[in-house]
XYZ file of C-alpha atoms in Angstrom:
734
model
C 174.732 37.556 42.075
C 173.037 40.705 43.247
C 169.774 38.589 43.135
C 171.070 36.265 45.701
C 171.094 39.131 48.374
C 167.976 38.462 51.294
C 167.815 41.683 52.718
C 165.779 42.145 56.057
C 162.668 43.927 55.490
C 161.927 47.252 57.462
C 159.246 47.770 59.401
C 155.764 49.689 57.710
C 155.738 53.314 59.199
C 152.324 54.198 60.096
C 151.162 57.690 61.269
C 153.262 58.288 64.668
C 156.293 57.377 62.469
C 158.767 60.374 61.944
C 159.432 61.054 58.353
C 163.182 60.004 57.149
C 165.435 63.132 55.781
C 164.427 64.475 52.123
C 166.867 65.082 49.509
C 169.849 64.416 51.827
C 171.219 62.201 48.798
C 169.608 58.845 49.964
C 167.506 57.179 47.104
C 164.141 56.474 49.079
C 161.244 53.668 47.610
C 158.693 54.661 49.530
C 156.432 51.294 49.080
C 153.572 49.155 50.795
C 154.404 45.503 51.167
C 150.534 44.550 49.996
C 150.358 46.704 46.945
C 150.402 45.517 43.290
C 151.924 48.581 41.713
C 154.556 49.301 44.829
C 155.930 45.665 43.776
C 156.648 46.027 40.202
C 159.242 48.821 41.390
C 160.928 46.381 44.269
C 160.842 43.452 41.335
C 163.111 45.796 39.209
C 164.883 47.445 42.145
C 166.029 43.896 43.412
C 166.507 41.996 39.853
C 168.686 45.099 38.893
C 170.833 44.309 42.457
C 169.874 47.842 43.762
C 169.291 47.235 47.245
C 172.425 49.066 48.175
C 171.317 52.109 46.076
C 167.533 52.333 46.579
C 166.537 52.301 50.792
C 163.075 50.939 51.144
C 160.754 53.016 52.811
C 157.612 50.656 53.562
C 154.377 52.321 54.546
C 151.068 51.629 56.220
C 148.240 52.095 54.172
C 145.714 51.993 56.614
C 147.260 54.534 58.720
C 149.674 56.135 56.584
C 152.112 59.215 57.923
C 150.520 63.225 57.255
C 154.001 64.095 56.077
C 154.177 61.649 53.214
C 151.088 63.664 51.593
C 152.324 66.743 53.028
C 156.303 66.714 52.170
C 156.865 63.818 50.122
C 154.605 62.734 47.614
C 151.041 64.848 47.170
C 148.983 62.467 45.220
C 149.555 60.047 48.614
C 150.008 57.135 46.759
C 152.750 54.024 46.359
C 155.280 53.982 45.035
C 157.194 56.639 44.709
C 160.983 56.876 44.388
C 162.899 60.261 45.727
C 166.193 60.895 43.459
C 168.464 63.176 42.659
C 166.346 65.869 44.516
C 162.899 65.468 43.049
C 160.279 62.540 43.949
C 158.184 60.799 41.127
C 155.513 58.291 40.862
C 153.296 55.753 39.025
C 154.639 52.205 38.991
C 154.987 51.936 34.877
C 157.005 55.238 34.454
C 158.978 53.762 37.770
C 160.101 50.645 36.546
C 161.447 52.357 33.017
C 162.787 55.291 35.468
C 164.584 52.823 37.429
C 165.649 50.604 34.501
C 167.301 53.437 32.172
C 168.852 55.432 35.254
C 170.619 52.864 37.213
C 173.262 50.224 36.889
C 172.009 46.600 36.590
C 170.884 44.437 33.329
C 168.823 46.243 30.460
C 164.744 44.814 30.802
C 164.075 46.233 27.940
C 165.307 44.492 24.690
C 166.874 46.484 21.396
C 164.636 44.242 19.369
C 162.156 47.289 17.452
C 159.632 44.665 17.207
C 159.919 43.294 20.580
C 160.117 47.066 21.930
C 157.108 47.920 20.114
C 154.901 44.699 21.522
C 156.550 45.884 24.737
C 154.621 49.367 24.519
C 151.152 47.267 23.387
C 151.205 45.096 26.255
C 152.638 47.938 28.788
C 149.524 50.091 27.858
C 147.391 47.230 28.126
C 148.302 45.936 31.644
C 145.641 48.582 33.173
C 142.750 47.209 31.392
C 143.960 43.583 31.966
C 143.452 44.158 35.628
C 140.668 45.996 35.806
C 138.439 43.383 33.415
C 139.674 40.649 35.975
C 138.340 42.636 39.052
C 134.922 43.485 37.455
C 134.409 39.613 36.443
C 134.462 39.016 40.392
C 131.015 40.429 40.443
C 129.981 38.685 36.807
C 130.758 35.892 35.479
C 133.957 35.144 36.596
C 135.090 32.067 34.424
C 133.837 33.481 31.308
C 135.798 37.149 32.111
C 138.444 36.420 34.057
C 139.277 33.684 31.795
C 139.021 36.080 28.671
C 142.199 38.132 30.160
C 144.168 35.380 30.884
C 143.881 33.726 27.497
C 144.777 36.847 26.364
C 147.996 36.725 28.401
C 148.340 32.592 27.007
C 148.659 33.947 23.250
C 150.404 36.693 23.976
C 153.681 34.609 25.547
C 153.261 32.570 22.469
C 154.752 35.607 20.328
C 158.164 35.075 21.179
C 160.385 31.931 21.975
C 161.293 31.425 25.492
C 159.134 31.525 28.824
C 158.673 35.242 29.112
C 156.084 37.639 27.307
C 159.258 39.278 25.485
C 161.421 35.967 25.446
C 163.495 37.137 27.957
C 162.439 38.459 31.358
C 161.515 42.237 30.690
C 159.474 45.342 32.310
C 156.461 43.828 30.628
C 156.716 40.486 33.046
C 157.505 42.488 35.837
C 154.250 44.852 35.150
C 151.748 42.031 34.985
C 153.263 39.432 37.810
C 152.187 41.056 40.793
C 148.600 40.822 39.900
C 148.409 37.510 38.491
C 150.355 36.475 41.640
C 147.634 38.039 43.557
C 145.027 36.805 40.785
C 145.927 33.399 40.976
C 145.746 32.963 44.691
C 142.342 34.817 45.342
C 140.500 33.098 42.042
C 141.873 29.704 43.536
C 140.787 29.633 46.777
C 137.193 32.160 46.234
C 136.091 30.451 43.128
C 137.595 27.280 42.571
C 139.244 28.522 39.220
C 142.515 27.284 38.404
C 144.226 30.148 36.118
C 147.002 27.778 34.622
C 144.424 24.780 33.641
C 144.687 24.778 29.872
C 147.169 27.492 29.822
C 150.613 25.862 29.455
C 152.923 28.502 28.604
C 150.964 30.579 31.417
C 152.120 27.898 34.160
C 155.483 27.970 32.658
C 155.526 31.801 32.702
C 154.447 31.141 36.474
C 157.042 28.563 37.234
C 160.215 30.542 35.929
C 159.353 33.357 38.207
C 158.999 31.794 41.202
C 162.850 30.592 40.453
C 163.568 34.089 40.549
C 164.731 35.393 43.662
C 164.410 39.431 43.048
C 160.702 38.396 42.086
C 160.402 35.641 45.184
C 161.930 38.200 47.760
C 158.705 40.440 47.084
C 155.613 37.829 46.562
C 152.939 38.640 49.379
C 151.724 36.281 51.529
C 148.851 33.954 50.199
C 146.743 34.170 52.848
C 146.850 37.901 53.518
C 146.099 38.025 49.754
C 142.861 36.224 49.852
C 141.922 37.785 53.016
C 142.420 41.120 51.585
C 140.652 40.374 48.369
C 137.890 38.721 49.602
C 136.915 41.873 51.618
C 137.930 44.181 48.874
C 135.840 42.913 46.197
C 133.014 40.029 47.186
C 132.210 41.512 50.234
C 132.020 45.201 49.429
C 128.812 46.419 47.557
C 129.263 48.640 44.259
C 127.748 52.097 45.587
C 130.150 51.495 48.871
C 133.287 51.606 46.492
C 131.775 54.768 44.505
C 130.906 56.560 47.523
C 134.217 57.094 48.391
C 134.526 54.792 52.105
C 138.474 54.515 52.717
C 139.955 51.443 52.056
C 140.817 51.034 55.850
C 137.525 51.065 56.672
C 136.854 47.618 54.311
C 140.017 45.956 55.313
C 140.714 46.427 58.878
C 139.240 43.767 60.908
C 139.406 44.867 64.636
C 139.029 42.587 67.583
C 136.324 43.280 69.716
C 137.278 44.212 73.203
C 136.299 42.283 75.967
C 132.721 43.975 77.905
C 133.376 45.578 80.726
C 131.706 44.795 84.289
C 131.216 46.155 88.008
C 134.995 45.017 88.610
C 136.743 47.191 85.724
C 138.059 50.423 85.955
C 136.644 52.817 84.157
C 138.825 53.969 81.390
C 139.808 58.243 81.836
C 137.300 60.110 80.707
C 137.671 63.569 78.727
C 141.368 62.374 77.901
C 140.984 63.120 74.230
C 140.327 59.836 73.426
C 136.468 59.581 71.372
C 134.879 56.350 73.081
C 131.563 54.611 72.045
C 130.048 53.131 75.072
C 127.874 49.981 73.314
C 127.115 46.566 74.459
C 127.337 43.578 72.164
C 123.925 42.374 72.153
C 121.843 45.893 72.134
C 120.249 46.607 68.598
C 120.728 50.188 69.651
C 123.888 50.519 70.300
C 124.615 48.578 66.723
C 123.518 51.415 64.850
C 126.252 53.646 66.262
C 128.489 51.118 65.770
C 127.759 50.092 62.110
C 127.888 53.805 61.421
C 131.314 53.658 63.204
C 132.567 50.961 60.916
C 130.629 51.929 57.702
C 132.799 55.658 57.696
C 136.033 53.874 58.491
C 136.096 55.269 62.368
C 137.709 52.306 64.493
C 140.969 53.979 64.662
C 139.477 57.132 65.689
C 136.068 55.816 67.976
C 137.188 53.493 70.422
C 134.938 50.605 71.353
C 134.269 50.457 75.314
C 131.940 47.571 75.387
C 130.009 47.306 78.786
C 128.047 44.195 80.098
C 124.558 45.275 80.558
C 124.264 42.550 83.023
C 126.856 43.752 85.519
C 127.362 47.016 84.434
C 130.031 48.897 86.405
C 128.878 51.884 88.685
C 131.034 54.336 87.164
C 129.187 54.699 84.310
C 125.847 55.735 86.221
C 127.889 57.977 88.072
C 130.267 59.507 85.956
C 129.954 58.717 82.304
C 125.702 58.881 81.371
C 123.304 59.433 83.877
C 120.823 57.727 81.934
C 122.953 54.204 82.005
C 121.983 53.629 78.461
C 124.125 52.570 75.769
C 124.836 53.314 73.453
C 126.729 56.862 74.295
C 129.502 58.789 72.920
C 132.606 60.494 74.449
C 133.492 63.254 72.381
C 135.163 67.193 72.361
C 134.560 67.553 76.152
C 131.052 65.692 76.504
C 129.065 62.821 76.293
C 125.576 62.229 73.956
C 123.798 59.525 73.907
C 120.049 58.174 72.280
C 121.143 55.948 69.563
C 118.980 58.250 66.554
C 120.510 61.263 67.219
C 124.380 59.387 67.533
C 123.798 58.292 64.050
C 123.143 61.835 62.904
C 126.226 63.440 65.284
C 128.853 60.899 64.070
C 127.483 61.111 60.137
C 127.870 65.137 60.676
C 130.581 65.255 62.729
C 133.472 62.848 61.224
C 134.551 62.316 58.183
C 133.732 59.362 55.894
C 130.950 59.002 53.382
C 127.742 61.140 54.215
C 124.661 58.946 55.142
C 122.130 61.806 54.537
C 121.397 62.527 50.606
C 121.169 65.694 49.459
C 117.524 65.095 47.683
C 115.177 67.320 49.633
C 112.778 64.527 48.974
C 114.546 61.912 49.838
C 115.719 63.636 53.576
C 111.805 64.183 53.818
C 111.236 60.378 54.041
C 114.422 60.110 55.512
C 113.047 61.908 58.866
C 110.045 60.043 58.452
C 111.310 56.569 58.734
C 113.342 57.218 61.517
C 110.553 58.821 63.319
C 108.407 55.429 62.353
C 111.600 53.367 63.512
C 110.573 53.003 66.941
C 106.529 52.419 66.153
C 108.139 49.703 63.774
C 110.198 47.969 66.738
C 107.148 48.633 69.629
C 104.642 47.189 67.390
C 106.637 43.715 66.598
C 107.377 43.550 70.179
C 103.684 43.556 71.145
C 102.975 40.912 68.255
C 104.506 38.305 70.699
C 101.970 38.206 72.732
C 98.781 38.625 69.850
C 98.859 37.350 66.661
C 101.992 37.789 65.367
C 101.954 36.350 62.074
C 99.424 39.420 61.089
C 100.448 42.278 63.456
C 104.416 41.574 63.148
C 103.935 41.232 58.916
C 101.819 44.241 59.236
C 105.121 45.633 59.988
C 107.389 43.758 57.613
C 105.129 44.761 54.359
C 105.565 48.719 55.628
C 108.881 47.768 55.249
C 108.768 46.115 51.864
C 106.587 49.138 50.043
C 109.213 51.903 51.866
C 111.945 50.024 50.048
C 109.964 50.094 46.691
C 110.164 54.122 46.720
C 113.275 54.939 44.991
C 115.697 52.510 42.721
C 118.002 50.895 44.431
C 118.348 48.209 47.476
C 118.188 50.534 50.319
C 115.533 52.568 51.848
C 116.547 56.037 49.944
C 118.262 53.877 47.099
C 121.317 54.482 48.325
C 122.720 53.112 51.988
C 121.773 55.753 54.476
C 121.146 56.518 58.244
C 117.744 55.184 57.951
C 118.792 51.330 57.149
C 121.557 51.069 59.574
C 118.447 52.110 62.027
C 116.401 49.548 60.981
C 118.860 46.692 60.314
C 119.949 45.523 63.759
C 115.816 45.154 64.476
C 115.139 43.619 61.528
C 118.018 41.140 61.961
C 117.220 40.041 65.463
C 113.327 39.645 64.618
C 114.123 38.049 61.367
C 115.987 35.484 63.129
C 113.867 34.874 66.124
C 110.643 35.000 64.007
C 111.702 32.066 61.933
C 112.953 30.146 64.863
C 110.884 30.639 67.434
C 107.488 30.844 65.172
C 108.291 29.592 62.073
C 107.668 33.114 60.708
C 109.497 33.858 57.805
C 109.488 37.442 57.310
C 110.924 37.588 53.902
C 108.212 35.267 52.327
C 107.060 37.516 49.254
C 108.620 40.615 50.050
C 111.355 40.365 47.537
C 112.940 43.866 48.284
C 113.150 43.457 51.805
C 115.415 39.947 50.797
C 117.173 42.295 48.677
C 117.615 44.603 51.275
C 119.227 41.868 53.696
C 121.095 40.562 50.778
C 122.916 43.677 50.472
C 123.310 44.557 54.252
C 125.232 40.746 54.264
C 127.600 42.106 51.473
C 129.228 45.220 53.720
C 131.744 44.505 55.811
C 131.161 47.469 58.174
C 127.628 45.638 59.228
C 128.782 41.894 59.081
C 131.710 42.750 62.139
C 129.087 43.904 64.443
C 126.343 40.854 63.756
C 125.250 38.999 66.644
C 125.265 35.666 67.267
C 122.378 33.952 66.307
C 121.884 31.434 68.804
C 122.320 34.102 71.187
C 119.519 36.160 69.538
C 116.938 32.945 69.987
C 118.124 32.260 73.291
C 117.514 35.730 74.926
C 114.692 36.518 73.074
C 112.324 33.797 73.948
C 113.614 34.082 77.530
C 112.302 37.511 77.406
C 109.321 37.742 75.109
C 108.121 34.066 75.414
C 108.731 32.314 78.744
C 106.393 32.319 81.917
C 108.059 33.124 85.023
C 107.367 29.453 86.252
C 109.477 27.973 83.297
C 112.658 31.115 83.986
C 113.011 29.898 87.223
C 113.617 26.382 86.178
C 116.193 27.376 83.617
C 117.594 29.335 86.559
C 120.624 27.118 86.847
C 121.199 25.706 83.542
C 124.166 28.107 83.159
C 126.228 31.025 83.858
C 125.012 33.443 81.350
C 121.373 32.131 81.530
C 121.813 32.694 85.631
C 122.980 36.413 84.888
C 119.874 37.302 82.317
C 117.907 36.098 84.557
C 118.710 37.536 87.624
C 119.293 40.736 85.623
C 117.309 43.483 87.374
C 115.990 44.410 84.579
C 114.927 41.612 82.986
C 112.959 40.639 86.139
C 111.417 43.892 85.677
C 110.150 43.110 82.697
C 108.580 39.989 83.563
C 107.185 41.412 86.989
C 105.683 43.986 85.043
C 104.001 41.744 82.734
C 102.130 40.326 85.602
C 100.031 43.775 85.391
C 98.579 42.521 82.131
C 97.504 39.945 83.232
C 93.895 38.889 84.733
C 94.293 37.844 88.282
C 93.677 38.762 91.530
C 95.288 37.807 94.841
C 92.778 36.842 97.764
C 93.452 36.117 101.282
C 90.951 33.916 103.212
C 90.454 32.069 106.148
C 89.274 28.553 106.133
C 88.617 25.555 108.222
C 90.719 22.539 107.741
C 89.658 18.759 108.043
C 90.930 18.771 111.402
C 88.586 21.923 112.330
C 90.735 24.359 112.586
C 91.353 27.572 111.030
C 94.024 28.947 108.900
C 94.598 31.258 106.369
C 95.315 30.788 102.589
C 96.726 33.349 99.986
C 94.623 32.095 96.301
C 95.009 33.137 92.918
C 91.918 33.481 91.063
C 92.482 33.702 87.340
C 89.594 35.451 84.941
C 88.677 34.754 81.484
C 88.045 37.037 78.613
C 84.200 37.211 79.598
C 85.176 38.058 83.444
C 84.251 34.630 84.987
C 86.772 33.336 86.897
C 88.464 30.413 84.961
C 91.284 29.062 87.490
C 91.811 28.938 91.483
C 94.650 28.120 93.230
C 96.751 28.082 96.530
C 100.075 29.826 97.353
C 101.637 27.806 99.714
C 103.629 29.595 102.650
C 106.522 28.137 104.063
C 105.245 28.745 108.087
C 107.063 28.887 111.226
C 107.049 25.489 112.890
C 105.842 25.739 116.511
C 102.871 27.252 118.077
C 100.602 30.139 116.652
C 99.754 33.128 118.739
C 97.034 32.399 121.117
C 94.620 35.558 119.314
C 91.559 35.325 117.525
C 92.244 34.808 113.723
C 88.999 37.264 113.448
C 90.614 40.231 115.743
C 94.283 39.781 114.451
C 95.076 37.776 111.490
C 98.154 35.085 111.811
C 99.824 37.371 108.577
C 99.738 40.564 107.595
C 100.141 42.089 103.856
C 103.244 44.368 104.433
C 103.675 45.616 100.943
C 103.700 44.663 97.288
C 105.480 45.617 93.953
C 105.998 44.919 90.782
C 103.425 41.558 91.495
C 105.904 40.446 94.685
C 103.586 40.856 97.730
C 105.199 40.853 101.134
C 103.916 39.393 103.719
C 104.578 38.901 108.116
C 103.306 37.068 111.102
C 103.401 37.549 114.509
C 106.688 36.004 115.268
C 108.136 38.284 113.195
C 108.814 36.037 110.154
C 108.993 37.953 107.056
C 107.994 36.470 103.743
C 108.281 37.229 100.173
C 106.116 35.550 97.586
C 105.089 35.518 94.161
C 101.716 34.557 93.527
C 102.333 33.596 89.592
C 105.087 31.293 90.245
C 103.655 30.158 93.593
C 106.574 30.390 95.185
C 108.076 32.331 98.557
C 110.636 32.967 100.545
C 110.844 32.919 103.860
C 113.555 35.900 104.870
C 116.652 35.429 107.223
C 116.418 36.171 110.988
C 117.200 39.850 112.431
C 120.878 40.619 112.843
C 120.031 43.057 115.168
C 121.788 42.610 118.734
C 119.892 44.327 121.695
C 121.631 44.768 125.099
C 120.084 43.524 128.195
C 120.368 45.463 131.103
C 118.552 44.632 134.331
C 116.490 41.928 132.611
C 115.542 40.685 129.369
C 114.967 42.929 126.182
C 112.640 41.895 123.377
C 111.869 42.984 119.606
C 109.117 43.637 118.923
C 107.892 43.718 114.992
C 106.652 47.857 114.316
C 106.669 48.427 110.921
C 107.751 46.672 107.612
C 107.473 48.266 103.969
C 108.380 46.599 100.416
C 109.496 47.806 97.214
C 112.183 48.334 93.943
C 114.644 50.660 94.253
C 114.978 51.973 90.892
C 118.364 53.397 91.423
C 120.246 49.939 92.599
C 117.966 47.735 90.638
C 117.109 45.472 93.311
C 113.684 44.600 95.884
C 114.038 45.849 99.061
C 112.614 45.344 102.825
C 112.575 47.733 105.517
C 111.709 46.635 108.964
C 111.681 49.043 112.086
C 112.015 47.172 115.166
C 110.916 48.381 118.787
C 113.322 46.683 121.779
C 111.337 46.816 124.838
C 111.433 45.809 128.210
C 108.532 45.488 129.950
C 106.422 49.068 129.577
C 110.114 50.601 128.616
C 110.638 51.411 124.841
C 114.104 51.913 123.720
C 115.415 53.747 120.473
C 114.285 52.143 117.272
C 116.158 49.947 115.015
C 116.058 49.627 111.346
C 117.227 46.843 109.429
C 117.266 46.510 105.440
C 117.304 42.929 103.125
C 118.421 43.441 100.044
C 116.437 40.551 97.828
C 119.484 40.026 95.408
C 122.096 39.929 98.383
C 120.006 37.722 100.592
C 121.051 39.546 104.094
C 120.067 41.610 106.052
C 122.167 45.089 107.055
C 121.166 47.743 110.113
C 121.003 51.280 109.438
C 121.589 54.172 111.636
C 118.764 56.676 110.328
C 116.493 57.701 113.733
C 119.406 58.287 116.212
C 117.655 58.421 119.559
C 114.315 58.700 118.536
C 111.691 56.699 118.476
C 107.789 56.014 117.303
C 105.211 53.619 117.678
C 103.417 52.753 114.412
C 100.355 51.256 113.416
C 101.130 48.445 111.219
C 98.028 48.947 109.547
C 98.411 52.337 107.965
C 101.077 52.942 105.600
C 101.662 53.730 101.958
C 104.661 53.194 99.241
C 104.956 56.536 96.307
C 107.227 57.073 94.286
C 109.858 55.315 96.223
C 108.854 56.324 100.030
C 107.075 54.716 102.394
C 104.913 56.535 104.733
C 103.479 54.986 108.287
C 101.525 57.045 110.685
C 102.473 56.601 114.151
C 103.073 58.030 117.365
C 106.334 59.889 118.474
C 107.494 58.758 121.889
C 107.556 60.037 124.535
C 105.953 62.848 123.774
C 102.695 60.928 122.433
C 102.063 63.277 119.161
C 100.945 61.947 116.121
C 103.243 61.312 113.664
C 104.168 60.008 109.863
C 107.251 58.109 109.218
C 109.107 58.169 105.915
C 111.645 56.230 104.048
C 112.807 57.117 100.732
C 113.891 53.420 99.522
C 116.416 54.750 97.326
C 118.207 57.081 99.780
C 117.419 54.892 102.765
C 116.591 58.077 104.685
C 114.144 58.107 107.492
C 112.176 61.220 108.217
C 109.998 62.165 110.630
C 106.644 64.481 110.463
C 105.971 65.709 113.756
C 101.371 66.551 113.736
C 99.110 66.879 116.438
C 95.061 67.149 116.164
C 92.903 70.214 116.702
C 89.492 70.551 116.056
C 89.023 66.982 114.547
C 91.901 67.976 111.375
C 95.495 66.888 111.083
C 97.801 69.790 111.367
C 101.581 69.508 110.042
C 103.783 71.362 112.512
C 107.067 70.620 111.178
C 107.952 68.693 108.075
C 112.004 69.379 106.693
C 112.236 72.306 108.824
C 109.085 74.364 107.367
C 106.022 75.206 109.321
C 102.511 74.454 107.814
């Protein structure tokens, strides 16, 4: 009747749980629901009807309480039994102890022959389990099948469905493992262990009629998941080197990326945080080593959206604004190679640098070369890729031959983790976009990549191959013209193409192009002169290979009544990263990209000028154009001089942000006024310099504007003996 009791299972205790009272007269079975060794004692307890006598205390093996090892059972394993002022362990010993020290039906027969055979089978049980587990990496059907044949033969020795005829401790010792092996082999290998083994099938069927057993069975899906990760995806060297089981079984759900609208996590609150980005190969390095060392619960992932990253990351966390960075022990450190070493040496888990001096020396050589490796392959995308990129993979193939084993130092190390994120991406991209298989003729590289793909710590961090191809094609292959056509394909492409870093990369590429922008005056078919901007493209022999004009969206209406030769229609007001800023004398300003043959006319001014005692006009003073590295955007600064007749009013300053596509006024000059010459300007290291005259003193001056700080200053000068002398500059005399 006791076997019919359906108990409510208590929740598993983790590291935050309080310890139950020790030796208070309660008999406790410390167990774990997933553990087959602990299931042996659990079945025995249930079968003997001891649910009210022996209390279950399940533990979370992936986050077990410290008090269990320190105060209850020093081996820190399950099962263990607290009874009569002592704690004992070892599952085979415990099933005998429970059987002989508690009431209920005996689970060992009196027949000496059966008892002797029972001891033989119990002694063999660990061999049985070990042989089947080992078969997962060999000829599973043959090796595992031999063990189930052993069990089939053992079931024939005595009459009855069980190993000794009737159920005994021997059956209880085997069934938790057979249960799991049966489910896993069928799902993973399509091997039915009962096929051709009728007695084994009958034995399993008979067990499934017993409530004492059925109440302890593990979830088949969980069994398959755990065994797949534990035995199929984990290479031999990883288990031998002592990585924690938790690191192989924990499948974390990656948190969403934080964008500019996200709140900052608390800083230096005792939590260790890895600021990362899922797409970034540099951040990938730190993510892999975190997982490999089983630190998922020690180091919290904080992924950032690189296309729209939060301002607080640069301002309060990591001033370089790059990933990865690690917040630990009251400081934030970065640089991916440095982080590999830091995490390896400052956290528990298997060491990822060998003790062998020769291997350590080679490790440093390879780590130092990694950036050269990556840079050479990226540069090859604009040259002879097959030759230049493959030379780097030949280097890696040769390096893999230096020591025995599938990895660069024989066993996995920091060096492998430094290279794999980039090799993964290059392999995908080169194969898909350029039809180059980097593994062809490189067997050691093939084995290296295959071995990595058995490691959960790496597999959980892999990036979507389609996303790799999509991004790498846009970053490295497409022209600016093509990119602009793709701007509206989808939100992710729009965000990527408009990301300042991405824009800057493509504009910087224009420096390597042999193009010249030429401003010229031509006579059109109507006999009128007009200004034309043309692009001259040079070939390798320095001859002009093509010429094309850049269309400009001029304002409609009459042209200024000035000679083209005295004052041209258009002035070049500045250039930056391949873009050109132009203005005409109707105060219109244009941004032109000669490479894409496109121009944008900027919106009209937002300045509102009061009109006391008559009309006040706006005179366009000076214009500056540049790239603000701080905010990652292009800006146009414009100084406007309001005037009425001969009266000049204080200058007004407004700024245009390219991404926001609007002007805004800044208060920077106060009541000071300057008249600057539009033809004399310079842009250097984020600051504009204009030559002008201070009004009303008439002194010559240099007006400066800091693009990032948006701060305008004046350097007042006067002329002595034909030389400029700086009279005042930021409060100092020169």
